[in-house]
Every structure is written in structure tokens, then in C-alpha cells.
Amino acid sequence: MQTVNFHHHPWHRSFPIGLGWVLMLAILTAQAADPTSGQATLGKVLEGLTVRSFSQKKAAVKNLAAVDHPRVLPVMKALLEGDLYYRKIGRQVLILRSRDAEYAIYDAVTGESLGSGDKKGLSKIIINNQMRVILRDAIARLSLASENAGVRLAAVEEMFDRLSPGDAKLLRDMRETERHPEVLEAIDTGLALEALDSGDENRRLAAVDTLSRSVNRTVRNRLKQLLESNLDGSPREASAKVRAAARKALAAINQRLEMYAMVQTGFFGLSLGSVLLLSAIGLAITFGVMGVINMAHGEMMMLGAYTTYLVQQLMPGWIDASVIVAIPAAFVVSGLMGIAVERGVIRYLYGRPLETLLATFGISLLLQQLVRTLISAQNVAVENPAWMSGAWEVNAALFLTYNRLYILAFSLLVFAALFLILRQTDFGLQIRAVSQNRAMARAIGIRSNWVDAATFGLGSGIAGVAGVALSQLTNVGPNLGQSYIIDSFMVVVFGGVGNLWGTLVGALGLGLVNKLLEPWAGAVMAKILVLVFIILFMQKHPRGLFPQRGRSAED
Amino acid sequence: MTVAVPVLNLIVPEGSGLHLSTYTVTLLGKYLCYALLALALDLVWGAVGILSLGHGAFFALGGYAMGMYLMRQIGSRGVYGNPILPDFMVFLNWKELPWYWYGFDHFWFAIVMVMLVPGLLAFCFGWFAFRSRVTGVYLSIITQAMTYALMLAFYRNEMGFGGNNGLTDFKDILGFSLQEDATRVGLFLASAVALAGGYVLTRWVVTTKLGRVVVAIRDSEDRARFLGYRVEHYKLWMFVLSAMLAGIAGALYVPQVGIINPNEFSPLNSIELVIWVAVGGRGTLYGAAFGAFLVNYAKTYLTAALPEIWLFALGALFVVVTLYLPRGLVGLIERNRAARETS
């Protein structure tokens, strides 16, 4: 098996577009520790922590700081946070992480998971303030020396707030060997912050110039301070040149921040759009291709979300992988339900769209109540896997949360898959044939009944997959589907029924417009405006953005 | 029934087995409003073929217009005792009445608004929609979007309609206390008269030449257009008339239930309304009113007796009616009668 070392890889930069085996592999291997030679030493040093005497423990912490082993940093952090324990019998040192009512237990030396349990038979390693100081310092140094650029970057940026002369020396030393451009930039920023305090005007000017490239909040505050006045009214910064430069630098920073804010809004818009796309894309098949108004579409998504919940219940120790498992499971559950609905009800109603609307609405009520009766009327808790939490910090002003990034990528993936199915497979060809001319399709030997059922199953299955994604964003409850059904219809109608590209453009476009309106109109008003916009748009273009042409368009 | 209900409530003494409780009178009055609403929907769906999924919006707007009048009648009896501002505005620290509340201290003004506001909305909406020939499911979906947008809007406190609490705590109407049995009976009678009037009106509309043109439009819009009829005008005026009837139903509904809130705009309500009409028998008018009674009676009974079952029942009703009773219960009865006559 290929070894993917999670810690040494700047994975937040080369974030993979697709979900799937690559990720699974990364997650699974990340949990396994890499055996290194220093392990025995580390074990010995850790044993020194399991004594009562504080002075002995202090010595052990100092020894620990000297050990060269990748586990030293996590162990130190755990010690600082009070998560380090040892077994009263056998003196094995453990890291405990609280999870619900229990604790997840890891071996401190290897990092291996030892399952979960309570604190029985364990003793906490207690530290005093002296040791805390040593630990913090060691952690900072270790972080600066870390092989992970992200850790180094965070360590440097953490220093900005309280730069001591010692820190400046540390940064200068580090600058000699550092190769990573972003970390280098952060080091320069840190050094510039320090240079602001120097007496040399030219150095201060150069520092302001360096700082004008940053968007860090501390930097911005320091530049602002340069422009402030003392209590007696005299400017805090004596040199007029430096003040002018600082003013210019601040303007440049603010402009850049505004730009990042726009990018952020754009991202939120695309992210909302991707949720719309996911919820509308299945509908684009059942409504757009088959002409069936499936009001139970939202409930198919709800089933998908509940499938995620059930999968997590079945594999509690594997939350990270559960979402990946839930995707095909939800597809199957919702798809089968869709086939059942098609065979049971919809096949009698082809060509009568208003009736399908009523009947499927009834089905949606039935499914909602079924979930209420079988599971609960309350929302259930679906956990986010570790790899979906957190955010990709592009820079200090721009955070892109992973779950939204993944869902954006995922929705595009689903779109591409569906597009390929419709365009490139025999099944897709049959779907299109039946939707365009049923009688002709039957005449050339296509089993239209089978195609109808499979198409509806496909649309419903995709709704289920959308539900998996939604379960990572919103509450999972019996009403989940209802909140999306109107929006989904709007997207499909807006984009032009029967046109997948229209659905894509419609979803992302409406998401963007919604988020652009939000800052000045408020969330609810933005939504209302979008709805009104669509209603008005429909007057001008009753067939949507990309109207379907040809014979089948006019019925 | 119009005679029996008031008599049984007011004259028959309370101990008697024939006495109707005020609760029941109010309940029946509520059903009458629903029946009028169903009638309004059947006029556009049954006769013109427009499936509106937003008729709850017209109903709610009429209700809000009446609610505003009732709010103004509270006067200084509110919790905060402000003679001008309703309680929720005092609570939000508003200093003066918004302009659109002016005039609602007059009953006649409120009555005009009850019909004008839904009518105007229907006119604007229909004028755009029918002119650009938005039809069928597209129309259904955008009517649904319309009521959804209104619901979101009315949930906002800034709108000046009481936010999600809506308008409530009404005291009296035209000087009569809403707590009085006699007032309740009066409202019941008014609802009965409105329903009867609404039925006569809609029946008249569909049986005159106008009605026949409308049915022609329903059955083949293009053919009617080729014959020279201004299809969109017919559709528009029928839509407006229907919206006004729905507004009246809402106005009568509010004093009887004592509250109007944004939930009335929820798409679910409008869709439920469609099923009343479908169950009763679409396009028959009296069937729609009958369906409203039947479904709502079942709802009252089931939500009290077996709350778990109600949504199952409603859901199943949707499916069964669309699959097996395309013409509703009326259609079923007529088919049976026809079968008996031929045999």
C-alpha cells in the first residue's frame, strides 16, 4: 500500500476535487502511526511524567522537548490541555479526547486509537505553571520547526501579537532555512512588525511597505495605531513620512480586504448555489425529462439524510468514513423508494402533470409521517466527519470552510456524472428517447415501462445523495425536504425545464444573486426578492433561461 | 342548517341534548369559510383550468385586512393600553402607525380592502402571467412561489403585521363583543350568507355565456383564441373574482378563529385546499364546498382522536383521490346514479 503521510503533506493546498477512495485512503492511513526509531526513547521520557514530584516532572518535560519524534508535539499539546493520562497499572501514557459521554483513548507514544471508555483506572498528569511556560515555549519552537508548513505558518502568525526580542531572533534564524513562500512572507511580516519599534525612520518605512502586503488583523491594528494621536494631541508616530506611508498601506489593505470579502461572498453564493444544484438536479430529471411534478422530491432528500444518520448509527467508530458509505446507501434507499412510487402511483398518471403533483404531494406527507412515527419527530444529530470540519485559510482575511468546499465539488461531480449518464450511456439514450416520443421509442423496442421506473429511480436516488450532503449542513428532521422543494422547482423552472445546463446555471446564479443581495437586504428579504425576480422573469421567458426547442416543448 | 344552528345554539337551553355549543357553532362557521374558499378555487381550477397553489395567499390577505380592522377596534384595551398602536408595535418601539394601517378603524374601509387587496394582487399577478401565457404546471409553481414569498415577508417584524405572532387578541367587531354567543352566531350566519351568495355568483358565472367561454378556454385555449376571444382577459377576470371571494372567506374566518398569522400563507395550506376541491369533485362548485366540509371535519376529528394518523390519512387521500376519483366524490355519486339509471 502506498504510504500517504498525512502530517507531512500540505494537504490543505492541494485539496482534492473529487471525494472517494483517495480521501478514504488518506483518512485511514492518517490514523495509523508511522513507526520511527525514536519511539523507545519517547516511551522512556513519557514514563518520567507519571511520577508525583513536580520537579521530576519538570525535568521530564525538558527531556521531552529534546526528543526528536513526530509524536512529541501532539503529546505536549495534550499535556498542556490536560488531556494526558496514564494507566495506574502498567504506567502506559494515554491521550483522552472527550466524545459524547465517553472518552476516545489513544496511545500517547504511537498515536494508535485504543477505542473508547471511561476514566476508570486512569490518572491525570497534573502540571504546574512553571511547566506550562516551558511547554508553551517548546511547543512554539517545535511548531516553528515542524515539517508541516501550515503548522509553521500558524506558529509564526501566533507570535505577531506579542513579539519579544527573542522571538525576532528566532524568526531571523528561521528565515535562513525557510523555503515555503507563505511562511517566508509571514516571517517578513513578523520582522516588519518588530522593525516598527526601531528608531530608524528608513527601517520603519520599509517595514510599513512590507506590512502593506498583509491582511492580518494584528498588522492592520498596528498600522492604525501609527496614525493615532497621543493624549496630548501629538501624533503617536513622529515621522510624517511614516504616517503617510501607513495611511497608504492601510488604504491598500482595506481595498484588498474588500476584494477578499467579495470573494468570500462569491464563495458563499456558489456554496448556496451548489446546495440548490444538488436539490434541483434530481428534479431536473423527474420534472424536466419525465414531466412529472414530484412534490415528494424533498422527502427523497430527507430519506437520504436519514440514511446518513442510520449509517452513522451502524458504524459509530468510523464517522470519517460513514459519509462516504452513506452516499451509495442513500442512492439505493431513495432510488428504490422512487421506483416504488413510480410503479405504485405515477405510472397511472403520465401526461397529467397536475395530478402527479397532487399524488406525489400525498406521498410526501406519508413519507414525512412515516419518519416521524418510525424514528422521531425531533431532529436527529448527524455528525460531521473530521475531514469536513475546519476551514481552508487562504489568508488571514479569507476562510473557506471545508464542508462547503466539498459540497460544492460534490455537486459538480454529481452534475457531471448525471450529464455523462444522459449523454454517453445507452440508458441515457433510452431516457431521452422515451421522453421525446414514447410511442416511437416503444416501436423500436425500448421497454418504456422499465425506462420510466429506472429514470424516476435515478432522479430520486440523486435526491437521496443530495440529502447526504444536506445532512452535513442543516438539521436532519422530517421537515428537511419541505424547505428545499420550492427552491428546487424555482431553479428547474428558471433554468429551463429539460435542460441540465440550465439547472446548473440557474442554481449557481440564483445562489450568487441571493448572497449578493443579502448584505443590504437581509437574508429573508433577499430570498423574497429572488422569488419575485423569478416570478417576473417567468413572465418574460415562460420557458426559462434555456428553453427547450422542438416538438416536445409545446405540451 | 342556516336556521337550525342558531336556534339550537341560542334558544335551546344548555342542558338539552339538542343544544349546540358555541365551540361547535364556531367550528361550523369556520367550515363555511373554508367552503367559500374551496368554491373560489374551484372557479379557477374547475372552470378555467388554472391550478392555483397560492389561493391561501388571497385568503390570508383578506384575513389580514379584517384582522387590521379588529386590531384597531381593540383601542386602548391592549396590554400596553396604547389607544393608537397595536401591542406588537408598542413592543417594537414604533412611534406611529404605518401609513398602510390608516383607514382600518372604519369597517367599510376594511371591507373594501378585504376584496381590493387580494383582487389587486390577483390582477397584477394574473396580468403578467396570463399575458405571457404561463400555463399549467409553470403557473402552479409560480403561484406557490408567490404565497411562499408572502409568507416569508409576513414573518418579518418590520412588515408591521405582527411578525410570526400575527394579529390576535381581538375584542369586538362593529361594537359587538367577539366573546358573545350572539356575535358568534351572527358571524356564522354571515358566513352562511356569504357562502350562499358565493355559490349563486359562481354558478351564475359558469352558466352564462361567460361561463361557456371560460370552459372552452379550459378545454382548448388555442382554439378559443383562434375564435377571437381574448383568452387572457377572461382568465384574468375569473382569477380576480376568485381571489376576491377567497379574501371574503378569509375576512369571515379571522374573527371566528380569533387569529391570523403568516402560517396561513404556507404553501402546505394552499395545497391542502386543492385536495378539498379534488375530494369533493373538481368543477362542480357544490362538490368543492362539500369536500371542504368533509376533509375539515375529518381533520378536526382525526387530529383530536388520532393525531398520528392525520397526515397518513391526508397523504393517502391525495393519492387515492387522484388515482381513483378523478372527479371526486361527486363524480363517484353521479357515476353510480348514471349506472343505476341505465340498468
mmCIF file of N, CA, C and O in Angstrom, chain A residues 232-284:
data_model
loop_
_atom_site.group_PDB
_atom_site.id
_atom_site.type_symbol
_atom_site.label_atom_id
_atom_site.label_comp_id
_atom_site.label_asym_id
_atom_site.label_seq_id
_atom_site.Cartn_x
_atom_site.Cartn_y
_atom_site.Cartn_z
ATOM 1 N N ASP A 232 -1.959 64.049 24.443
ATOM 2 C CA ASP A 232 -1.732 65.497 24.337
ATOM 3 C C ASP A 232 -1.962 66.018 22.918
ATOM 4 O O ASP A 232 -1.710 67.194 22.626
ATOM 5 N N GLY A 233 -2.422 65.161 22.010
ATOM 6 C CA GLY A 233 -2.742 65.623 20.665
ATOM 7 C C GLY A 233 -1.612 65.451 19.675
ATOM 8 O O GLY A 233 -1.824 65.544 18.477
ATOM 9 N N SER A 234 -0.384 65.203 20.170
ATOM 10 C CA SER A 234 0.722 64.999 19.241
ATOM 11 C C SER A 234 0.589 63.636 18.593
ATOM 12 O O SER A 234 0.071 62.699 19.200
ATOM 13 N N PRO A 235 0.971 63.543 17.334
ATOM 14 C CA PRO A 235 0.851 62.225 16.672
ATOM 15 C C PRO A 235 1.764 61.189 17.328
ATOM 16 O O PRO A 235 2.865 61.524 17.776
ATOM 17 N N ARG A 236 1.230 59.967 17.398
ATOM 18 C CA ARG A 236 1.987 58.909 18.059
ATOM 19 C C ARG A 236 3.256 58.609 17.281
ATOM 20 O O ARG A 236 4.306 58.356 17.849
ATOM 21 N N GLU A 237 3.137 58.625 15.965
ATOM 22 C CA GLU A 237 4.303 58.392 15.116
ATOM 23 C C GLU A 237 4.880 59.751 14.717
ATOM 24 O O GLU A 237 4.191 60.569 14.096
ATOM 25 N N ALA A 238 6.117 59.972 15.083
ATOM 26 C CA ALA A 238 6.694 61.298 14.896
ATOM 27 C C ALA A 238 6.900 61.630 13.416
ATOM 28 O O ALA A 238 6.618 62.737 12.968
ATOM 29 N N SER A 239 7.370 60.650 12.638
ATOM 30 C CA SER A 239 7.735 60.942 11.259
ATOM 31 C C SER A 239 6.511 61.072 10.357
ATOM 32 O O SER A 239 5.665 60.177 10.280
ATOM 33 N N ALA A 240 6.387 62.209 9.680
ATOM 34 C CA ALA A 240 5.258 62.430 8.772
ATOM 35 C C ALA A 240 5.312 61.456 7.603
ATOM 36 O O ALA A 240 4.298 61.011 7.100
ATOM 37 N N LYS A 241 6.552 61.145 7.168
ATOM 38 C CA LYS A 241 6.713 60.215 6.053
ATOM 39 C C LYS A 241 6.119 58.863 6.384
ATOM 40 O O LYS A 241 5.393 58.261 5.599
ATOM 41 N N VAL A 242 6.470 58.395 7.594
ATOM 42 C CA VAL A 242 5.960 57.081 8.012
ATOM 43 C C VAL A 242 4.441 57.118 8.113
ATOM 44 O O VAL A 242 3.756 56.177 7.705
ATOM 45 N N ARG A 243 3.901 58.247 8.637
ATOM 46 C CA ARG A 243 2.446 58.341 8.766
ATOM 47 C C ARG A 243 1.773 58.268 7.393
ATOM 48 O O ARG A 243 0.782 57.561 7.197
ATOM 49 N N ALA A 244 2.357 59.010 6.425
ATOM 50 C CA ALA A 244 1.773 58.985 5.080
ATOM 51 C C ALA A 244 1.830 57.575 4.494
ATOM 52 O O ALA A 244 0.863 57.087 3.902
ATOM 53 N N ALA A 245 2.971 56.943 4.698
ATOM 54 C CA ALA A 245 3.116 55.580 4.168
ATOM 55 C C ALA A 245 2.110 54.649 4.824
ATOM 56 O O ALA A 245 1.493 53.804 4.161
ATOM 57 N N ALA A 246 1.923 54.841 6.151
ATOM 58 C CA ALA A 246 0.989 53.973 6.864
ATOM 59 C C ALA A 246 -0.424 54.176 6.344
ATOM 60 O O ALA A 246 -1.197 53.229 6.196
ATOM 61 N N ARG A 247 -0.763 55.473 6.079
ATOM 62 C CA ARG A 247 -2.109 55.754 5.564
ATOM 63 C C ARG A 247 -2.315 55.040 4.238
ATOM 64 O O ARG A 247 -3.336 54.408 3.993
ATOM 65 N N LYS A 248 -1.306 55.120 3.370
ATOM 66 C CA LYS A 248 -1.410 54.470 2.070
ATOM 67 C C LYS A 248 -1.516 52.949 2.215
ATOM 68 O O LYS A 248 -2.316 52.291 1.559
ATOM 69 N N ALA A 249 -0.685 52.445 3.133
ATOM 70 C CA ALA A 249 -0.689 50.993 3.343
ATOM 71 C C ALA A 249 -2.053 50.537 3.836
ATOM 72 O O ALA A 249 -2.598 49.520 3.376
ATOM 73 N N LEU A 250 -2.641 51.317 4.760
ATOM 74 C CA LEU A 250 -3.958 50.938 5.284
ATOM 75 C C LEU A 250 -4.997 50.926 4.169
ATOM 76 O O LEU A 250 -5.830 50.014 4.092
ATOM 77 N N ALA A 251 -4.942 51.956 3.317
ATOM 78 C CA ALA A 251 -5.904 52.018 2.217
ATOM 79 C C ALA A 251 -5.756 50.794 1.326
ATOM 80 O O ALA A 251 -6.747 50.176 0.925
ATOM 81 N N ALA A 252 -4.495 50.441 1.052
ATOM 82 C CA ALA A 252 -4.255 49.282 0.197
ATOM 83 C C ALA A 252 -4.801 48.017 0.856
ATOM 84 O O ALA A 252 -5.449 47.185 0.213
ATOM 85 N N ILE A 253 -4.560 47.915 2.167
ATOM 86 C CA ILE A 253 -5.036 46.721 2.884
ATOM 87 C C ILE A 253 -6.552 46.669 2.864
ATOM 88 O O ILE A 253 -7.151 45.619 2.575
ATOM 89 N N ASN A 254 -7.184 47.821 3.132
ATOM 90 C CA ASN A 254 -8.640 47.831 3.148
ATOM 91 C C ASN A 254 -9.212 47.445 1.798
ATOM 92 O O ASN A 254 -10.190 46.714 1.711
ATOM 93 N N GLN A 255 -8.563 47.948 0.757
ATOM 94 C CA GLN A 255 -9.040 47.609 -0.585
ATOM 95 C C GLN A 255 -8.946 46.104 -0.819
ATOM 96 O O GLN A 255 -9.863 45.476 -1.330
ATOM 97 N N ARG A 256 -7.809 45.553 -0.373
ATOM 98 C CA ARG A 256 -7.626 44.121 -0.573
ATOM 99 C C ARG A 256 -8.639 43.329 0.265
ATOM 100 O O ARG A 256 -9.215 42.346 -0.182
ATOM 101 N N LEU A 257 -8.893 43.822 1.489
ATOM 102 C CA LEU A 257 -9.865 43.143 2.343
ATOM 103 C C LEU A 257 -11.244 43.139 1.691
ATOM 104 O O LEU A 257 -11.963 42.147 1.736
ATOM 105 N N GLU A 258 -11.581 44.289 1.076
ATOM 106 C CA GLU A 258 -12.869 44.369 0.402
ATOM 107 C C GLU A 258 -12.964 43.341 -0.707
ATOM 108 O O GLU A 258 -13.977 42.689 -0.887
ATOM 109 N N MET A 259 -11.852 43.225 -1.430
ATOM 110 C CA MET A 259 -11.844 42.259 -2.516
ATOM 111 C C MET A 259 -12.038 40.839 -1.981
ATOM 112 O O MET A 259 -12.837 40.068 -2.494
ATOM 113 N N TYR A 260 -11.308 40.554 -0.878
ATOM 114 C CA TYR A 260 -11.461 39.223 -0.298
ATOM 115 C C TYR A 260 -12.877 39.017 0.200
ATOM 116 O O TYR A 260 -13.428 37.915 0.112
ATOM 117 N N ALA A 261 -13.480 40.091 0.750
ATOM 118 C CA ALA A 261 -14.858 39.970 1.215
ATOM 119 C C ALA A 261 -15.768 39.611 0.051
ATOM 120 O O ALA A 261 -16.692 38.803 0.182
ATOM 121 N N MET A 262 -15.478 40.200 -1.125
ATOM 122 C CA MET A 262 -16.276 39.872 -2.304
ATOM 123 C C MET A 262 -16.086 38.415 -2.688
ATOM 124 O O MET A 262 -17.043 37.721 -3.010
ATOM 125 N N VAL A 263 -14.815 37.989 -2.661
ATOM 126 C CA VAL A 263 -14.544 36.593 -2.992
ATOM 127 C C VAL A 263 -15.292 35.692 -2.018
ATOM 128 O O VAL A 263 -15.908 34.694 -2.392
ATOM 129 N N GLN A 264 -15.265 36.082 -0.749
ATOM 130 C CA GLN A 264 -15.951 35.295 0.273
ATOM 131 C C GLN A 264 -17.455 35.225 -0.022
ATOM 132 O O GLN A 264 -18.059 34.166 0.026
ATOM 133 N N THR A 265 -18.038 36.386 -0.355
ATOM 134 C CA THR A 265 -19.460 36.406 -0.701
ATOM 135 C C THR A 265 -19.713 35.510 -1.902
ATOM 136 O O THR A 265 -20.681 34.749 -1.925
ATOM 137 N N GLY A 266 -18.829 35.617 -2.885
ATOM 138 C CA GLY A 266 -18.966 34.773 -4.054
ATOM 139 C C GLY A 266 -18.929 33.303 -3.695
ATOM 140 O O GLY A 266 -19.718 32.498 -4.191
ATOM 141 N N PHE A 267 -18.046 32.986 -2.775
ATOM 142 C CA PHE A 267 -17.947 31.591 -2.342
ATOM 143 C C PHE A 267 -19.227 31.146 -1.651
ATOM 144 O O PHE A 267 -19.752 30.063 -1.914
ATOM 145 N N PHE A 268 -19.736 32.005 -0.751
ATOM 146 C CA PHE A 268 -20.997 31.663 -0.085
ATOM 147 C C PHE A 268 -22.100 31.482 -1.113
ATOM 148 O O PHE A 268 -22.931 30.585 -1.000
ATOM 149 N N GLY A 269 -22.100 32.363 -2.111
ATOM 150 C CA GLY A 269 -23.119 32.267 -3.142
ATOM 151 C C GLY A 269 -23.014 30.964 -3.901
ATOM 152 O O GLY A 269 -24.006 30.267 -4.100
ATOM 153 N N LEU A 270 -21.802 30.613 -4.301
ATOM 154 C CA LEU A 270 -21.603 29.354 -5.025
ATOM 155 C C LEU A 270 -21.973 28.180 -4.132
ATOM 156 O O LEU A 270 -22.517 27.184 -4.589
ATOM 157 N N SER A 271 -21.650 28.328 -2.848
ATOM 158 C CA SER A 271 -21.948 27.240 -1.927
ATOM 159 C C SER A 271 -23.457 27.053 -1.792
ATOM 160 O O SER A 271 -23.965 25.936 -1.852
ATOM 161 N N LEU A 272 -24.181 28.175 -1.653
ATOM 162 C CA LEU A 272 -25.645 28.078 -1.623
ATOM 163 C C LEU A 272 -26.143 27.513 -2.948
ATOM 164 O O LEU A 272 -27.025 26.655 -2.986
ATOM 165 N N GLY A 273 -25.525 27.998 -4.038
ATOM 166 C CA GLY A 273 -25.906 27.511 -5.347
ATOM 167 C C GLY A 273 -25.678 26.019 -5.492
ATOM 168 O O GLY A 273 -26.481 25.321 -6.106
ATOM 169 N N SER A 274 -24.598 25.520 -4.882
ATOM 170 C CA SER A 274 -24.326 24.088 -5.012
ATOM 171 C C SER A 274 -25.366 23.276 -4.254
ATOM 172 O O SER A 274 -25.743 22.189 -4.683
ATOM 173 N N VAL A 275 -25.853 23.817 -3.136
ATOM 174 C CA VAL A 275 -26.932 23.123 -2.422
ATOM 175 C C VAL A 275 -28.189 23.123 -3.288
ATOM 176 O O VAL A 275 -28.881 22.102 -3.420
ATOM 177 N N LEU A 276 -28.460 24.273 -3.899
ATOM 178 C CA LEU A 276 -29.616 24.347 -4.801
ATOM 179 C C LEU A 276 -29.449 23.365 -5.950
ATOM 180 O O LEU A 276 -30.391 22.686 -6.348
ATOM 181 N N LEU A 277 -28.239 23.312 -6.478
ATOM 182 C CA LEU A 277 -27.975 22.419 -7.611
ATOM 183 C C LEU A 277 -28.243 20.973 -7.203
ATOM 184 O O LEU A 277 -28.915 20.231 -7.911
ATOM 185 N N LEU A 278 -27.725 20.595 -6.030
ATOM 186 C CA LEU A 278 -27.920 19.224 -5.575
ATOM 187 C C LEU A 278 -29.395 18.908 -5.419
ATOM 188 O O LEU A 278 -29.859 17.832 -5.781
ATOM 189 N N SER A 279 -30.141 19.874 -4.837
ATOM 190 C CA SER A 279 -31.547 19.563 -4.599
ATOM 191 C C SER A 279 -32.355 19.635 -5.894
ATOM 192 O O SER A 279 -33.391 19.000 -6.005
ATOM 193 N N ALA A 280 -31.870 20.408 -6.865
ATOM 194 C CA ALA A 280 -32.668 20.571 -8.088
ATOM 195 C C ALA A 280 -32.325 19.554 -9.159
ATOM 196 O O ALA A 280 -33.129 19.296 -10.045
ATOM 197 N N ILE A 281 -31.144 18.946 -9.045
ATOM 198 C CA ILE A 281 -30.668 18.184 -10.188
ATOM 199 C C ILE A 281 -31.462 16.894 -10.385
ATOM 200 O O ILE A 281 -31.749 16.486 -11.508
ATOM 201 N N GLY A 282 -31.881 16.297 -9.272
ATOM 202 C CA GLY A 282 -32.732 15.117 -9.390
ATOM 203 C C GLY A 282 -34.088 15.504 -9.954
ATOM 204 O O GLY A 282 -34.707 14.780 -10.741
ATOM 205 N N LEU A 283 -34.518 16.688 -9.536
ATOM 206 C CA LEU A 283 -35.802 17.193 -10.021
ATOM 207 C C LEU A 283 -35.735 17.477 -11.510
ATOM 208 O O LEU A 283 -36.724 17.334 -12.229
ATOM 209 N N ALA A 284 -34.545 17.884 -11.964
ATOM 210 C CA ALA A 284 -34.385 18.172 -13.386
ATOM 211 C C ALA A 284 -34.678 16.919 -14.204
ATOM 212 O O ALA A 284 -35.113 17.013 -15.349
#
